[in-house]
Amino acid sequence: MAAVRFADGDWAEDAEFAAYGAATPALRALDAETAHDVAVAALALGLGPRRRRRDGEALRVEALGTTFSNPIGLAAGFDKDARAFEALLRVGFGFVEIGSVTPKPQPGNPKPRAFRLREHGAVINRYGFNSQGHESARTRLARRRDAVAAEGDDATAEPRGVLGVNLGKNKLTPEDNAADDYVLGVENIGEFGDYIVVNISSPNTPGLRNLQGRKHLSGLLRKVLDARDKNPGTAKTPVLVKIAPDLTDAALRDIASVVKSEKVDGVIVSNTTIARPDAIKAHAHGDEAGGLSGKPLMEPSTKVLHDLYKLTGGKITLVGCGGIASGEDAYAKIRAGASLVQLYTAFAFEGPPLIPRIKRELEECLARDGFKSVQDAIGAAHRK
């Protein structure tokens, strides 16, 4: 991975991020989905700020067979159709996950389908896997591969970062045929990802969460892994599964058993929740259908993460996702067992300046508690 250039100086980075921070309130004046669409369009045009500081050594993580310059990733759902991932990596994320991408294009659920609960740092969405489909994503992802190939060993080029490809199923695909959609994802766009995610936990596609049960999960993952192994372009690509936070203890034990027996490479914990804390119920949008994300998800998703780390003996890579809005939040996930973390809602509220802040705060947390690196802190909450 080539080194980042510093020709413009650190001050230029500070100025760029400050300018984008000042623009964020203008997006808040728009409804949630329109603001999201405007942000993605701007980033796709190359209008995002650019990281110039090299990430500190303490933030580097070795996971999933690759090196992450930092453990802070952007969760799936922001760049659904692979339009802006290059710009998002330049913002300073250690990795970006596109999708969920479905085999065929589909519009998702009727609008409005995203609602801000700003005072709670939360969002409720029921997008329903709106996607332009595999073919559209493949075209965009192929451009990135060609650019990387053309760059070769250019030492002046910027690091490309780590890219995840999150796969979903079409709404009209019967539950019993769901594995076919994920296999198509591996075959059609899996080769472009540094890792692949099987998303079976969105609450906004009818019946999808049923796939988390032992009855479906083992067979589904076996088919996906077989497809991965048979495809020369994906034979060494890690496969992760993304789970819900709304699981019984028995269901979580089943998932742990299946991912171990099927030799899945990792688990993302977690997707949005269908639960509604009392404070959320009292909000004007609190009774909207859909998944709740943001700060209210931090505690329940971290508990599931903590429990899954114990159930898997710390031997499977876990990605902590849900409610992260600070370096302290990211650190809590890492201590609970996450090798990597992802966020989305806080980024939607705060914009690009959030990323350098979280990385700085995470470094402070590590130093405060005597850890030399993120790697040393993984699972610390389980050690006496």
XYZ file of C-alpha atoms in Angstrom:
384
model
C 0.000 0.000 0.000
C 1.517 3.319 -1.060
C 2.095 6.225 1.303
C -0.114 9.311 1.494
C 1.313 12.528 0.113
C 1.598 15.603 2.338
C 2.347 18.262 -0.293
C -0.435 20.575 0.808
C 0.322 20.350 4.532
C -1.802 19.387 7.505
C -3.378 22.837 7.606
C -5.052 22.154 4.265
C -6.728 19.056 5.677
C -7.985 20.990 8.694
C -9.393 23.723 6.455
C -11.141 21.262 4.140
C -12.786 19.323 6.961
C -13.829 22.537 8.701
C -15.475 23.742 5.492
C -17.481 20.544 5.182
C -18.443 20.746 8.827
C -19.851 24.204 8.166
C -21.894 22.857 5.238
C -23.527 20.070 7.246
C -26.302 22.258 8.772
C -27.528 23.066 5.255
C -28.155 19.374 4.640
C -30.094 19.144 7.895
C -32.637 21.540 6.428
C -33.543 18.845 3.903
C -35.502 15.701 4.690
C -33.327 12.738 5.641
C -33.370 10.883 2.324
C -32.875 13.983 0.170
C -29.947 15.067 2.349
C -28.420 11.621 1.951
C -28.847 11.691 -1.830
C -27.258 15.153 -2.083
C -24.293 14.065 0.037
C -23.672 10.942 -2.054
C -23.969 12.921 -5.301
C -21.472 15.522 -4.064
C -19.003 12.860 -3.003
C -19.430 11.032 -6.319
C -18.385 14.252 -8.063
C -15.198 14.364 -5.998
C -16.343 17.212 -3.772
C -15.420 15.588 -0.456
C -12.490 16.585 1.759
C -9.252 14.650 1.511
C -7.259 13.125 4.353
C -3.603 14.122 4.250
C -2.358 12.904 7.616
C -1.059 9.365 7.741
C -2.927 7.276 10.325
C -0.912 6.587 13.468
C 0.662 3.173 13.986
C -1.534 2.594 17.038
C -4.613 2.503 14.801
C -3.360 -0.115 12.365
C -5.197 -3.442 12.477
C -4.459 -6.791 10.862
C -7.758 -8.560 10.200
C -9.451 -10.640 7.519
C -6.101 -11.268 5.877
C -5.415 -7.611 5.167
C -4.064 -4.461 6.794
C -6.423 -1.667 7.818
C -4.751 1.712 8.360
C -7.395 2.358 11.001
C -10.368 0.354 12.311
C -13.080 2.935 11.556
C -15.326 1.860 8.689
C -18.442 3.173 6.991
C -21.314 0.719 7.284
C -23.388 -0.428 4.337
C -26.416 1.703 3.525
C -24.693 5.001 2.816
C -23.173 4.149 -0.568
C -25.739 1.602 -1.687
C -24.820 1.593 -5.371
C -21.016 2.035 -5.292
C -21.154 5.650 -6.413
C -18.945 7.375 -3.843
C -16.740 4.832 -2.095
C -13.481 6.266 -3.473
C -14.287 9.706 -2.076
C -15.363 8.172 1.237
C -12.055 6.328 1.564
C -10.256 9.625 0.940
C -12.182 11.164 3.846
C -10.209 8.876 6.146
C -12.253 5.748 6.738
C -10.120 2.645 7.143
C -12.657 0.786 5.058
C -15.953 1.402 3.282
C -18.746 -1.102 2.675
C -21.025 -0.608 -0.319
C -24.566 -1.993 -0.611
C -26.631 -3.794 0.198
C -26.730 -4.641 -3.518
C -29.512 -6.888 -4.809
C -29.289 -8.979 -8.009
C -32.044 -7.092 -9.836
C -32.800 -3.380 -9.500
C -35.615 -2.634 -7.063
C -37.070 0.645 -5.745
C -37.375 -0.295 -2.091
C -40.287 0.766 0.073
C -42.524 3.799 -0.565
C -41.365 7.233 0.615
C -41.050 8.713 3.174
C -38.882 5.958 4.573
C -36.214 7.685 6.670
C -36.849 9.768 9.787
C -34.424 11.706 11.960
C -34.744 11.683 15.744
C -32.055 14.298 16.142
C -32.309 14.846 19.891
C -31.677 11.128 20.372
C -28.874 10.928 17.796
C -30.987 8.354 15.997
C -32.676 7.517 12.705
C -35.503 5.165 11.810
C -35.408 3.841 8.255
C -37.398 1.386 6.204
C -35.619 1.728 2.866
C -36.110 -1.924 1.955
C -32.925 -2.568 -0.035
C -33.454 0.094 -2.686
C -30.775 -0.894 -5.181
C -29.724 -0.344 -8.779
C -28.712 -4.002 -8.931
C -25.586 -6.028 -9.635
C -24.997 -4.833 -13.194
C -24.857 -1.162 -12.240
C -22.597 -1.807 -9.251
C -20.335 -4.048 -11.309
C -19.739 -1.306 -13.879
C -18.660 1.170 -11.205
C -16.562 -1.322 -9.273
C -14.763 -2.423 -12.442
C -13.622 1.157 -12.995
C -11.919 1.093 -9.605
C -10.175 -2.186 -10.378
C -8.939 -0.834 -13.711
C -7.643 2.336 -12.050
C -5.765 0.335 -9.427
C -4.257 -1.876 -12.130
C -3.166 1.169 -14.142
C -1.594 2.694 -11.045
C 0.612 -0.337 -10.538
C 3.381 0.264 -8.020
C 3.236 4.061 -8.228
C 4.734 5.149 -4.892
C 3.111 8.581 -5.157
C -0.426 7.228 -5.459
C -2.803 7.452 -2.524
C -3.701 4.237 -0.689
C -6.957 2.847 -2.004
C -8.238 1.541 1.309
C -10.274 -1.572 2.010
C -13.612 -2.151 0.267
C -16.429 -4.397 1.434
C -19.266 -5.617 -0.792
C -22.550 -6.148 1.065
C -25.050 -8.478 -0.609
C -28.825 -8.458 -0.195
C -31.705 -10.420 -1.666
C -34.527 -9.129 -3.824
C -37.856 -8.635 -2.090
C -39.662 -10.949 -4.519
C -37.184 -13.801 -4.157
C -38.872 -16.546 -2.107
C -37.301 -17.310 1.248
C -36.454 -20.851 0.164
C -34.499 -19.468 -2.812
C -32.721 -16.706 -0.893
C -29.337 -18.413 -1.128
C -29.503 -18.070 -4.921
C -29.468 -14.267 -4.653
C -26.400 -14.281 -2.416
C -24.614 -16.758 -4.680
C -25.324 -14.449 -7.628
C -23.805 -11.622 -5.615
C -20.615 -13.584 -5.092
C -20.470 -14.472 -8.786
C -21.364 -11.028 -10.155
C -19.639 -8.527 -7.854
C -17.801 -10.477 -5.170
C -14.480 -10.232 -7.010
C -14.371 -6.470 -6.434
C -14.475 -6.630 -2.658
C -11.682 -7.131 -0.165
C -14.398 -8.889 1.799
C -18.008 -9.954 1.159
C -20.970 -9.538 3.525
C -24.123 -11.661 3.573
C -26.807 -9.340 4.932
C -29.616 -11.416 6.426
C -30.632 -8.992 9.162
C -32.359 -5.964 7.690
C -35.807 -5.643 9.280
C -37.189 -3.986 6.145
C -37.341 -6.966 3.781
C -40.141 -9.385 4.726
C -38.857 -12.702 6.033
C -35.172 -11.784 5.733
C -34.383 -12.194 9.424
C -35.768 -15.729 9.322
C -32.564 -16.618 7.478
C -30.630 -16.115 10.729
C -32.202 -19.269 12.169
C -30.137 -22.452 12.239
C -32.534 -24.141 9.791
C -31.712 -21.696 6.985
C -28.358 -20.225 7.990
C -26.129 -23.267 7.712
C -27.314 -24.225 4.225
C -27.278 -20.639 2.978
C -23.737 -19.983 4.168
C -22.519 -23.300 2.794
C -23.813 -22.368 -0.675
C -22.253 -18.899 -0.468
C -18.901 -20.270 0.677
C -18.954 -22.945 -2.031
C -19.592 -20.251 -4.651
C -16.771 -18.174 -3.171
C -14.339 -21.093 -3.308
C -15.231 -22.097 -6.890
C -14.867 -18.590 -8.331
C -11.203 -17.737 -9.138
C -11.912 -14.063 -8.471
C -13.187 -14.665 -4.936
C -11.448 -17.870 -3.813
C -9.518 -16.093 -1.047
C -12.048 -13.379 -0.232
C -13.293 -13.383 3.388
C -17.043 -13.831 3.868
C -18.853 -12.225 6.796
C -22.460 -12.415 7.914
C -24.353 -9.418 9.314
C -26.734 -10.166 12.171
C -29.486 -8.369 14.065
C -29.288 -7.127 17.663
C -32.771 -8.497 18.389
C -31.751 -12.082 19.081
C -32.555 -14.433 21.924
C -29.652 -16.052 23.754
C -30.529 -19.349 22.084
C -30.567 -17.755 18.622
C -27.168 -16.172 19.222
C -25.749 -19.505 20.361
C -27.063 -21.080 17.162
C -25.417 -18.380 15.044
C -22.117 -18.831 16.879
C -22.291 -22.573 16.309
C -23.052 -22.217 12.598
C -20.373 -19.612 11.822
C -17.790 -21.780 13.569
C -18.833 -25.007 11.879
C -19.091 -23.425 8.419
C -15.801 -21.550 8.910
C -17.243 -18.125 8.186
C -14.529 -15.467 8.354
C -16.374 -12.891 10.424
C -19.596 -11.438 11.785
C -20.859 -7.849 11.726
C -22.705 -7.023 14.948
C -25.159 -5.521 14.301
C -27.846 -4.228 11.984
C -30.615 -1.872 13.129
C -33.090 -2.793 15.860
C -36.862 -3.100 15.795
C -36.969 -2.412 19.547
C -38.104 1.015 20.745
C -36.819 2.339 24.090
C -39.369 4.407 26.017
C -37.666 7.684 25.085
C -37.957 6.793 21.410
C -41.597 5.758 21.745
C -42.390 9.250 23.016
C -40.881 10.911 19.933
C -43.106 12.123 17.086
C -41.484 9.562 14.768
C -41.100 6.876 17.412
C -43.902 4.701 16.065
C -42.615 4.676 12.479
C -41.967 1.180 11.167
C -38.384 0.277 10.360
C -34.985 -0.190 11.906
C -33.693 2.141 14.608
C -30.032 3.158 14.368
C -27.781 5.596 16.179
C -27.084 6.156 19.865
C -29.950 4.015 21.246
C -28.381 1.032 19.470
C -24.977 1.379 21.154
C -25.703 -0.551 24.344
C -27.752 -3.473 22.961
C -25.481 -4.056 19.965
C -22.373 -3.958 22.151
C -23.900 -6.553 24.477
C -24.533 -8.903 21.544
C -20.970 -8.281 20.362
C -19.583 -9.051 23.833
C -21.621 -12.249 24.079
C -20.695 -13.436 20.583
C -16.994 -12.905 21.286
C -17.346 -15.220 24.288
C -19.330 -17.787 22.314
C -16.735 -17.891 19.536
C -13.752 -17.816 21.876
C -12.384 -14.727 20.183
C -11.428 -16.843 17.167
C -13.677 -15.174 14.577
C -13.231 -11.595 13.391
C -16.029 -9.409 14.734
C -17.001 -5.996 13.389
C -18.775 -3.775 15.907
C -21.541 -1.656 14.421
C -24.317 0.325 16.057
C -24.407 3.634 17.886
C -20.802 4.756 17.466
C -20.483 8.540 17.688
C -17.128 9.002 19.451
C -13.732 7.450 19.956
C -14.902 6.229 23.355
C -17.777 4.372 21.658
C -15.397 2.759 19.167
C -13.076 1.802 22.026
C -15.940 0.153 23.926
C -16.707 -2.019 20.892
C -13.048 -2.970 20.532
C -12.765 -3.895 24.207
C -15.933 -5.987 23.831
C -14.272 -7.994 21.061
C -14.419 -6.051 17.792
C -11.333 -6.018 15.593
C -12.991 -3.363 13.427
C -15.922 -0.993 13.861
C -18.439 0.679 11.577
C -20.674 3.715 11.812
C -23.266 5.445 9.666
C -25.876 7.463 11.583
C -23.385 9.732 13.365
C -21.670 10.372 10.015
C -25.023 11.352 8.528
C -25.517 13.871 11.340
C -21.985 15.278 11.616
C -20.388 14.739 8.223
C -16.697 14.198 7.379
C -15.215 16.062 10.404
C -16.447 13.182 12.576
C -13.840 10.779 11.195
C -10.575 12.505 12.213
C -12.158 13.308 15.579
C -13.061 9.689 16.298
C -9.605 8.487 15.301
C -7.945 11.061 17.541
C -10.209 10.182 20.472
C -9.587 6.470 19.980
C -5.831 7.024 20.136
C -6.351 8.949 23.377
C -8.380 6.072 24.855
C -5.663 3.572 23.981
C -2.914 5.717 25.506
C -4.970 6.396 28.645
C -5.362 2.693 29.359
C -1.832 1.702 28.437
C -2.486 -0.019 25.120
C 0.085 0.435 22.390
C -2.385 -0.357 19.636
C -5.955 -1.233 18.744
C -4.749 -4.783 18.193
C -3.708 -5.023 21.849
C -7.091 -3.774 23.089
C -9.298 -6.216 21.167
C -11.349 -8.213 23.671
C -9.794 -6.469 26.687
C -13.137 -6.505 28.527
C -12.886 -10.304 28.655
C -9.435 -10.352 30.247
C -8.937 -10.071 33.991
